[in-house]
Amino acid sequence: MQNRLTHQSNNTLQNVIASKLARSVFAGFEAMFSQFLNITLGAQSRFEQRQYHSVQSAMRERLQVYEREVKNVSEAVRVIAYAELTCPQTWQLAKNIYGDMVENHENKPIAHTFFNSTFGAIWDDKKIRTVHLFVLKAKYRSEPRSYESLVSRVSLHNGFNNAVKTLITNQVFRVPFSHLERDVATLQSTLMQGAKQQCKQVYELINLNDGYIEYANSLFFRNKACYLIGRCIAKNGDNMPFAIAILNTDEGLKLDAVMMGADQLSLLFGFARTYFMVDTDKPARYVDYLSVLMPHKQRFELFNAIGFIKHAKTEFYRHKVDTTKNSPANFKYVKAPGTPGMVMLVFTIEGLDYVYKVIKDKFSAPKTATKAQVKEKYNFVKQADRVGRLVDTHEFRYLAFDLSRFSDELLEQMKSQIGSSMVISGKALILKHVYVERKMTPLNLYITQCDNKTLERVMHDYGKAIKELAGANIFPGDMLMKNFGVTRWGRVVFYDFDEICPLTDCNFKEVPHTQNALEELSSNSYFDIAENDIFPSQFKVFFSANEVAFNYFNNEHSNLFLATFWQGCQQQVHNGYLPDVYPYKQSWRF
């Protein structure tokens, strides 16, 4: 009898503790979301006041909110749980209670991820069973929901031109447009022409004043611009998505460009861009809407684009598991194409547009950094304005893979190069720490496969990428072509971050002259070199294997070989100058 009472008492205590755990995590989630939204709500004011440095600091601040609140909740939970902190049964019960609490919550999927993050922070490197997480089961995957409350529509019954004007004048700003009539007229004709070229059904019905223009009620803010996103829809359902770029100039607001069709919108939502700020308390529904406009974009890409990067990781993991499960058995993880890195082991699998990067146990000479320093470099990139030239990364801890999917060759390399970062447990290979990046064609391989016209274009973009990074106070460090990739749009993006640093940390110099020719020929330096000294004239060695590529590069970007160019960039950074970088082609500008 006494044993039964003790058992009932323990069950009651476990229920009480589990309930408190669930409530604490939920309170933390609500606090996190409120802080995230409060920072986001200031985006329009910062745009209207042209407070572009504040835009960047707000973005960095917003990136800290999630981790900070997870830490706060974890500390609270340690106190609440006490002896039950690492009791699996208590956590399973807490998960069930929490699941019931958020079942009808507007942002249930993100709330699930917050619980996962808290659980992971508490259990750290202990064995984490997925039964304690909201991840793979079908009931944890949200179905698309109605986005009617997020959009407005303008009928075409009074004519397309009137509808476009109404679309713009319905937007509320504190700052007036400088040339509204002119800009609207250009937008009208451009949309009409775009519909004619991309969606003839929409074009034909637009001319019949049949259908409507639909637009998102929330504007999308990023860097110096604001974007109005929507689509032209005919009554038969044919539609053409669009995104209208709005800038705030010295004279006032102006319509700068319009992107039309899913492919052009995908440039705006690219993986090398900074995150949008979108004034909404319904981000998951916005992802549902964006998925309609860009059906080829994965959900994790869209959650990432609007700043919910932790939930994007949850969505990516589901995508990874589904893709692997549905791929042929002979699809194996293999070494990624390109020159093997000195710091990272990089692998991928056919059918997935991503690569996995693991820091090696030992770095090849002449690399001297530590694992901790490499992690700091990747964290620096996460906080930086990537200006469309730095690939975004997802950082995972204890990411599980199907062991049978690894090629024998890769598995041997992993054991020898990253043995301390991997665990084989039954049928699973678990990586303790790994970065996930978008798969691209390495630039050094790309230039061997293209004709001269394409080579000239990509060399121009290579130099442009380096200059745009410099304008954002970023120095890539190792600028060899093997460290840059080319996207499907032919855009050059940097992806090797182990030597990246703020441009202002560098000391750019010309190589000193000497009267002694033998000193110049010596393998040893004839002058002192400090740790941060950079000699741009030596950058020409990056092209030593391809004279044609060098000539194309040198025709456009010879100033990159001069210390004075870099010193000028540093001075602009010190002066607070932020260059204009557009996420759309110059030819698309009005």
XYZ file of C-alpha atoms in Angstrom:
590
model
C 0.000 0.000 0.000
C 2.829 2.377 0.932
C 4.674 1.641 -2.338
C 1.531 2.394 -4.372
C 1.034 5.732 -2.588
C 4.686 6.617 -3.172
C 4.325 5.766 -6.880
C 1.172 7.926 -7.157
C 2.961 10.759 -5.362
C 5.902 10.521 -7.757
C 3.551 10.595 -10.726
C 1.865 13.687 -9.317
C 5.245 15.385 -8.793
C 6.320 14.472 -12.316
C 3.108 15.962 -13.725
C 3.638 19.173 -11.756
C 7.260 19.521 -12.861
C 6.421 18.685 -16.486
C 3.625 21.267 -16.499
C 5.966 23.924 -15.132
C 8.592 23.043 -17.733
C 6.055 23.359 -20.539
C 4.735 26.681 -19.242
C 8.260 28.073 -18.826
C 9.208 27.143 -22.392
C 5.968 28.621 -23.708
C 6.572 31.872 -21.802
C 10.051 31.996 -23.306
C 8.687 31.446 -26.789
C 6.167 34.290 -26.381
C 8.913 36.566 -25.038
C 11.199 35.678 -27.943
C 8.516 36.317 -30.519
C 7.566 39.655 -28.927
C 11.162 40.873 -28.968
C 11.612 39.677 -32.560
C 8.442 41.501 -33.618
C 9.275 44.711 -31.726
C 12.574 45.041 -33.576
C 10.857 44.248 -36.880
C 8.115 46.828 -36.281
C 10.691 49.619 -36.491
C 11.741 48.674 -40.028
C 9.445 51.134 -41.802
C 10.488 54.070 -39.610
C 14.157 53.301 -40.176
C 13.498 53.165 -43.931
C 11.559 56.449 -43.918
C 14.286 58.201 -41.917
C 17.041 56.614 -44.004
C 18.711 55.310 -40.868
C 20.622 52.650 -42.737
C 23.250 52.041 -40.053
C 20.389 51.455 -37.635
C 18.950 48.988 -40.146
C 22.121 46.920 -39.868
C 22.356 47.142 -36.076
C 18.667 46.180 -35.761
C 19.295 43.140 -37.927
C 22.211 42.064 -35.733
C 20.140 42.648 -32.604
C 17.260 40.574 -33.958
C 19.622 37.695 -34.691
C 20.542 37.588 -30.979
C 16.972 37.405 -29.691
C 16.335 33.693 -30.189
C 19.532 32.354 -28.654
C 19.305 34.809 -25.773
C 15.776 33.716 -24.874
C 16.645 30.010 -25.208
C 19.475 30.629 -22.751
C 17.144 32.469 -20.356
C 14.551 29.694 -20.478
C 17.215 27.006 -20.074
C 18.449 28.670 -16.890
C 14.892 28.923 -15.573
C 14.182 25.305 -16.447
C 17.283 24.120 -14.591
C 15.886 25.679 -11.438
C 12.323 24.446 -12.032
C 13.227 20.856 -12.888
C 16.030 20.407 -10.349
C 16.502 16.618 -9.911
C 14.177 15.882 -12.851
C 16.226 17.991 -15.288
C 17.551 14.993 -17.206
C 14.632 12.662 -16.638
C 13.421 11.491 -20.089
C 9.932 10.681 -18.839
C 9.481 14.184 -17.416
C 10.542 15.757 -20.700
C 8.276 13.489 -22.705
C 5.375 14.525 -20.499
C 6.400 18.198 -20.789
C 6.465 17.852 -24.565
C 2.938 16.435 -24.586
C 1.638 19.228 -22.346
C 3.429 21.870 -24.445
C 2.033 20.332 -27.618
C -1.489 20.723 -26.248
C -0.755 24.327 -25.218
C 0.328 25.377 -28.738
C -2.011 23.114 -30.721
C -4.152 26.032 -31.918
C -1.440 28.670 -31.712
C -1.019 30.840 -34.800
C 2.697 30.077 -34.875
C 2.646 26.455 -33.754
C 5.529 25.304 -36.008
C 7.886 27.978 -34.674
C 6.747 27.256 -31.115
C 7.626 23.584 -31.674
C 11.121 24.557 -32.791
C 11.604 26.726 -29.694
C 10.835 23.713 -27.490
C 13.345 21.657 -29.502
C 16.003 24.349 -29.012
C 15.439 24.504 -25.258
C 15.533 20.729 -24.958
C 18.746 20.598 -26.982
C 20.351 23.326 -24.847
C 19.586 21.359 -21.671
C 20.642 17.927 -22.932
C 23.634 19.258 -24.872
C 25.810 16.319 -25.967
C 23.747 13.649 -24.247
C 21.828 11.206 -26.415
C 18.773 13.047 -27.756
C 15.878 10.879 -28.809
C 13.581 12.300 -31.453
C 10.611 11.133 -29.380
C 11.321 14.185 -27.225
C 11.315 16.584 -30.191
C 8.749 18.067 -32.578
C 10.410 17.128 -35.851
C 9.597 14.281 -38.222
C 6.138 12.951 -37.432
C 3.434 14.037 -39.855
C 1.392 15.661 -37.084
C 4.248 18.124 -36.453
C 4.315 19.282 -40.076
C 1.898 22.108 -40.668
C -0.358 22.035 -43.697
C -0.698 25.225 -45.786
C -3.343 27.526 -44.329
C -5.426 30.362 -45.672
C -3.537 33.611 -46.231
C -6.660 35.677 -47.012
C -6.087 37.904 -43.976
C -2.589 38.770 -45.228
C -3.474 40.097 -48.673
C -5.603 42.766 -50.336
C -6.909 42.890 -53.879
C -7.549 45.627 -56.405
C -10.052 44.862 -59.173
C -9.170 45.506 -62.808
C -12.738 46.484 -63.713
C -11.719 50.171 -63.974
C -8.683 49.342 -66.067
C -5.238 47.972 -65.398
C -3.575 51.387 -65.197
C -6.012 52.572 -62.509
C -5.479 49.339 -60.583
C -1.677 49.791 -60.608
C -2.019 53.372 -59.397
C -4.350 52.239 -56.603
C -1.867 49.513 -55.678
C 0.826 52.137 -55.055
C -1.324 54.829 -53.451
C -2.755 52.276 -51.012
C 0.691 52.022 -49.415
C 1.071 54.337 -46.446
C 4.365 56.154 -45.884
C 5.399 59.256 -43.931
C 7.540 60.300 -46.913
C 5.921 61.332 -50.242
C 6.883 60.021 -53.662
C 9.012 62.474 -55.624
C 7.612 61.626 -59.086
C 4.615 59.417 -58.438
C 2.836 59.841 -61.781
C 5.981 59.158 -63.799
C 6.971 56.138 -61.692
C 3.465 54.651 -61.833
C 3.333 55.063 -65.604
C 6.659 53.232 -65.937
C 5.439 50.497 -63.609
C 2.206 50.102 -65.587
C 3.976 49.649 -68.894
C 6.666 47.374 -67.422
C 4.114 45.068 -65.776
C 2.099 44.966 -68.981
C 5.176 44.102 -71.040
C 6.261 41.506 -68.476
C 2.847 39.841 -68.595
C 2.993 39.803 -72.385
C 6.372 38.043 -72.338
C 5.897 35.712 -69.373
C 2.191 34.966 -69.015
C 0.100 35.564 -72.116
C -3.127 34.480 -70.415
C -2.691 37.186 -67.786
C -1.775 39.701 -70.484
C -4.883 38.924 -72.526
C -7.209 39.156 -69.542
C -5.516 42.336 -68.282
C -6.432 43.947 -71.588
C -10.015 42.818 -71.014
C -9.950 44.392 -67.511
C -10.715 40.941 -66.190
C -9.098 39.856 -62.912
C -7.324 41.701 -60.118
C -4.007 42.653 -58.547
C -3.305 40.963 -55.225
C -0.659 42.264 -52.817
C 0.705 41.404 -49.374
C -0.479 43.809 -46.667
C 2.968 43.785 -45.051
C 5.895 45.401 -46.807
C 9.263 43.641 -46.948
C 12.199 45.760 -45.721
C 15.880 45.021 -46.260
C 18.966 47.242 -46.319
C 18.051 50.522 -48.081
C 14.928 49.267 -49.827
C 11.316 48.340 -49.296
C 9.495 45.765 -51.418
C 5.822 45.484 -52.271
C 5.054 41.871 -53.140
C 2.042 40.406 -54.893
C 0.756 39.055 -58.193
C -1.483 39.881 -61.140
C -4.269 37.308 -61.321
C -6.732 36.559 -64.068
C -10.147 35.119 -63.233
C -9.154 31.743 -64.626
C -6.382 31.533 -61.993
C -3.371 32.285 -64.218
C -1.061 34.675 -62.396
C 2.230 36.530 -62.559
C 4.054 37.207 -59.261
C 5.867 40.523 -58.848
C 7.975 42.461 -56.362
C 8.206 46.248 -56.626
C 11.337 47.880 -55.205
C 10.848 51.236 -53.468
C 13.795 53.452 -52.515
C 13.963 56.545 -50.308
C 16.103 59.140 -52.109
C 17.111 62.730 -51.313
C 14.038 63.864 -53.266
C 11.615 61.379 -51.715
C 10.330 57.906 -52.453
C 10.727 56.390 -55.888
C 9.767 53.147 -57.599
C 13.102 51.718 -58.685
C 12.376 48.369 -60.303
C 9.920 45.514 -60.608
C 10.771 41.826 -60.613
C 8.253 39.617 -62.432
C 7.753 35.875 -62.360
C 8.923 33.277 -59.849
C 12.480 33.149 -61.198
C 13.069 36.875 -60.830
C 11.541 36.847 -57.344
C 13.918 34.065 -56.384
C 16.829 36.464 -56.946
C 15.289 38.762 -54.355
C 14.944 35.868 -51.904
C 18.394 34.454 -52.701
C 20.501 32.511 -50.190
C 23.296 35.112 -50.181
C 21.042 37.960 -49.068
C 20.385 39.486 -45.669
C 17.085 38.618 -44.015
C 13.918 40.634 -44.607
C 12.018 42.441 -41.894
C 8.299 41.815 -42.381
C 5.723 43.349 -40.040
C 3.556 40.332 -39.291
C 2.541 38.204 -36.339
C 1.685 35.403 -38.798
C 5.037 34.482 -40.359
C 4.083 30.863 -41.099
C 1.110 32.028 -43.177
C 3.393 34.431 -45.034
C 5.596 31.476 -45.902
C 2.477 29.719 -47.195
C 1.772 32.755 -49.393
C 5.351 33.096 -50.615
C 5.304 29.387 -51.483
C 2.436 30.125 -53.870
C 4.410 32.941 -55.527
C 7.629 30.884 -55.700
C 6.586 27.222 -55.756
C 10.143 26.050 -56.515
C 11.418 27.542 -53.232
C 11.550 25.186 -50.254
C 9.795 26.225 -47.050
C 13.056 26.381 -45.123
C 14.424 28.875 -47.661
C 11.429 31.154 -47.154
C 11.434 30.942 -43.351
C 15.123 31.787 -43.531
C 14.495 34.753 -45.824
C 12.124 36.424 -43.333
C 14.474 35.911 -40.391
C 13.181 32.757 -38.699
C 16.484 31.004 -39.176
C 16.122 28.509 -36.315
C 12.823 27.178 -37.602
C 14.337 27.127 -41.086
C 16.800 24.547 -39.720
C 13.906 22.357 -38.559
C 12.318 22.605 -42.006
C 15.648 21.859 -43.675
C 16.138 18.725 -41.583
C 12.732 17.460 -42.691
C 13.630 18.251 -46.296
C 16.959 16.432 -45.934
C 15.349 13.309 -44.445
C 12.558 13.254 -47.030
C 14.927 13.792 -49.958
C 17.268 11.030 -48.835
C 14.453 8.600 -48.055
C 12.885 9.146 -51.484
C 16.119 8.971 -53.482
C 17.481 5.779 -55.104
C 19.536 3.551 -52.816
C 22.631 4.075 -54.972
C 22.663 7.814 -54.205
C 25.565 8.089 -51.771
C 27.196 10.898 -49.829
C 30.433 11.699 -51.617
C 33.168 14.306 -51.519
C 31.910 17.599 -52.975
C 33.342 18.682 -56.360
C 36.216 21.145 -56.270
C 39.656 21.485 -54.717
C 39.754 19.861 -51.245
C 39.946 22.470 -48.497
C 42.700 22.749 -45.904
C 40.230 23.495 -43.095
C 36.944 21.833 -44.051
C 35.882 18.412 -45.248
C 32.983 18.996 -47.635
C 30.534 16.373 -48.877
C 27.178 16.195 -50.609
C 24.667 13.769 -52.102
C 23.004 13.649 -55.495
C 19.508 15.118 -55.506
C 20.164 17.632 -52.706
C 21.210 21.197 -53.574
C 23.314 21.548 -50.426
C 26.749 20.596 -49.133
C 27.869 19.689 -45.612
C 31.057 21.220 -44.202
C 32.853 19.841 -41.142
C 35.922 21.431 -39.554
C 38.901 19.086 -39.809
C 40.721 17.823 -36.724
C 44.023 19.100 -38.138
C 44.516 21.846 -40.720
C 46.894 21.544 -43.628
C 49.803 23.980 -43.777
C 49.998 26.950 -43.958
C 46.668 27.271 -42.070
C 47.284 28.031 -38.386
C 43.797 28.854 -37.087
C 41.992 26.857 -34.401
C 38.533 25.281 -34.598
C 37.207 27.984 -32.274
C 38.566 30.725 -34.546
C 36.961 29.134 -37.616
C 33.609 29.022 -35.806
C 34.013 32.709 -34.980
C 34.530 33.468 -38.675
C 31.267 31.732 -39.553
C 29.487 33.588 -36.772
C 30.899 36.850 -38.157
C 29.362 36.067 -41.545
C 25.995 35.316 -39.910
C 25.961 38.797 -38.385
C 27.274 40.600 -41.479
C 25.441 42.298 -44.324
C 26.138 39.661 -46.953
C 25.272 42.014 -49.872
C 24.364 39.010 -51.989
C 27.977 37.830 -52.069
C 28.326 35.583 -49.000
C 26.495 32.277 -48.952
C 24.287 31.804 -45.901
C 25.021 28.838 -43.644
C 22.982 26.714 -41.250
C 24.940 25.505 -38.243
C 23.886 22.127 -36.809
C 24.960 20.170 -33.765
C 24.446 16.418 -33.588
C 23.011 16.068 -37.070
C 22.166 12.441 -37.887
C 22.655 10.721 -41.254
C 21.897 7.278 -42.642
C 25.234 5.465 -42.360
C 24.464 3.215 -45.341
C 24.370 6.265 -47.623
C 28.075 7.051 -47.252
C 30.521 5.847 -49.878
C 33.398 3.757 -48.519
C 35.905 6.315 -49.788
C 34.204 9.216 -48.044
C 33.744 7.272 -44.821
C 37.469 6.535 -44.662
C 38.285 10.204 -45.257
C 35.870 11.242 -42.524
C 37.382 8.833 -39.996
C 40.882 10.141 -40.697
C 40.103 13.864 -41.057
C 37.106 14.600 -38.794
C 37.123 11.608 -36.442
C 36.617 13.736 -33.318
C 33.495 15.343 -34.830
C 31.627 12.161 -35.728
C 29.966 9.267 -33.939
C 28.706 6.030 -35.481
C 25.758 4.683 -33.530
C 24.018 1.652 -34.987
C 22.742 2.591 -38.454
C 23.352 6.317 -37.925
C 26.349 8.552 -38.486
C 26.110 11.598 -36.244
C 28.093 14.790 -36.815
C 28.670 16.745 -33.633
C 29.084 20.014 -35.525
C 28.436 20.744 -39.198
C 27.618 23.661 -41.483
C 25.149 23.359 -44.353
C 25.537 25.576 -47.424
C 23.940 25.863 -50.833
C 25.666 23.799 -53.505
C 27.347 25.818 -56.262
C 29.860 25.267 -59.034
C 33.339 26.276 -57.764
C 34.587 29.219 -59.817
C 37.871 27.505 -60.699
C 35.890 24.639 -62.264
C 33.295 26.911 -63.845
C 35.859 28.845 -65.897
C 37.146 25.622 -67.476
C 33.659 24.834 -68.816
C 32.566 28.157 -70.345
C 33.194 30.017 -73.585
C 35.096 33.305 -73.768
C 31.973 35.462 -73.570
C 30.813 33.722 -70.411
C 34.354 33.824 -69.015
C 34.513 37.587 -69.526
C 31.165 38.053 -67.786
C 32.005 35.849 -64.807
C 35.432 37.483 -64.334
C 33.702 40.848 -64.270
C 31.324 39.544 -61.599
C 34.194 37.975 -59.648
C 35.851 41.382 -59.275
C 32.504 43.033 -58.597
C 31.854 40.541 -55.791
C 35.180 41.388 -54.126
C 34.455 45.119 -54.393
C 30.916 44.800 -53.031
C 32.230 42.841 -50.061
C 34.844 45.542 -49.466
C 32.091 48.163 -49.494
C 30.359 46.176 -46.728
C 33.589 46.176 -44.657
C 34.386 42.556 -45.477
C 37.728 41.198 -46.677
C 37.499 37.571 -47.899
C 41.091 36.779 -46.980
C 41.879 33.892 -49.297
C 40.510 35.088 -52.657
C 41.531 32.096 -54.743
C 38.870 31.176 -57.285
C 38.339 27.790 -55.613
C 36.804 29.665 -52.665
C 34.105 31.292 -54.787
C 31.076 29.598 -56.301
C 28.806 30.399 -59.247
C 25.035 30.231 -58.768
C 22.541 29.022 -61.359
C 22.093 32.695 -62.284
C 25.819 32.994 -63.044
C 26.393 35.128 -59.948
C 29.704 34.837 -58.083
C 29.410 34.199 -54.337
C 32.087 33.640 -51.683
C 31.777 30.545 -49.482
C 35.102 29.825 -47.734
C 35.148 31.811 -44.509
C 38.126 30.590 -42.483
C 40.180 33.733 -43.271
C 37.392 36.301 -43.625
C 37.596 39.442 -41.486
C 36.461 43.078 -41.314
C 38.192 45.120 -44.004
C 39.164 47.704 -41.390
C 41.242 45.089 -39.534
C 43.635 44.830 -42.480
C 46.754 46.859 -43.199
C 47.059 47.204 -46.986
C 50.557 47.944 -48.266
C 52.609 48.089 -51.416
C 55.600 45.741 -51.571
C 58.686 47.774 -50.630
C 61.280 48.300 -53.346
C 64.827 47.135 -52.860
C 68.051 48.016 -54.643
C 69.244 44.432 -54.300
C 67.812 42.169 -57.041
C 68.956 39.080 -55.150
C 66.718 40.022 -52.220
C 63.693 40.101 -54.522
C 64.541 36.628 -55.842
C 65.020 35.189 -52.369
C 62.406 32.736 -51.030
C 62.558 34.629 -47.728
C 60.970 38.036 -47.255
C 63.427 40.941 -47.290
C 61.098 43.116 -45.171
C 59.067 42.672 -42.007
C 55.455 41.468 -42.378
C 52.956 41.911 -39.565
C 50.025 39.537 -39.068
C 47.421 41.794 -40.723
C 49.622 43.143 -43.509
C 48.094 42.605 -46.964
C 49.919 43.199 -50.266
C 47.322 43.588 -53.077
C 49.954 43.471 -55.823
C 50.404 39.800 -54.904
C 46.762 39.017 -55.709
C 47.764 38.389 -59.318
C 48.951 34.936 -58.262
C 45.264 33.962 -58.051
C 45.257 33.852 -61.861
C 48.601 32.140 -62.404
C 46.979 29.159 -64.114
C 44.705 31.042 -66.495
C 46.080 33.945 -68.506
C 42.837 34.546 -70.424
C 40.845 34.842 -67.196
C 43.445 37.210 -65.768
C 43.273 39.479 -68.813
C 39.483 39.753 -68.582
C 39.730 40.443 -64.850
C 42.552 42.950 -65.242
C 40.670 44.922 -67.916
C 37.880 45.689 -65.435
C 39.410 45.400 -61.988
C 43.114 46.243 -62.134
C 42.620 48.647 -59.211
C 42.181 45.626 -56.919
C 45.937 45.125 -57.217
C 46.619 48.554 -55.693
C 46.890 49.213 -51.959
C 45.382 52.676 -52.538
C 42.091 51.117 -53.697
C 41.712 49.133 -50.491
C 42.793 52.045 -48.344
C 40.115 54.150 -50.052
C 37.494 51.496 -49.238
C 38.599 51.553 -45.613
C 38.259 55.325 -45.512
C 34.720 55.094 -46.869
C 33.844 52.595 -44.140
C 35.321 54.889 -41.483
C 33.270 57.760 -42.936
C 30.080 55.726 -42.551
C 29.432 55.379 -46.278
C 27.161 52.483 -47.252
C 27.257 51.748 -51.003
C 24.122 50.879 -52.947
C 23.875 47.178 -53.758
C 20.799 46.073 -55.700
C 19.395 42.512 -55.528
C 18.195 42.844 -59.110
C 19.796 43.531 -62.445
C 20.638 47.090 -63.417
C 18.678 46.597 -66.619
C 15.524 46.069 -64.556
C 15.776 49.498 -62.944
C 13.397 52.224 -64.117
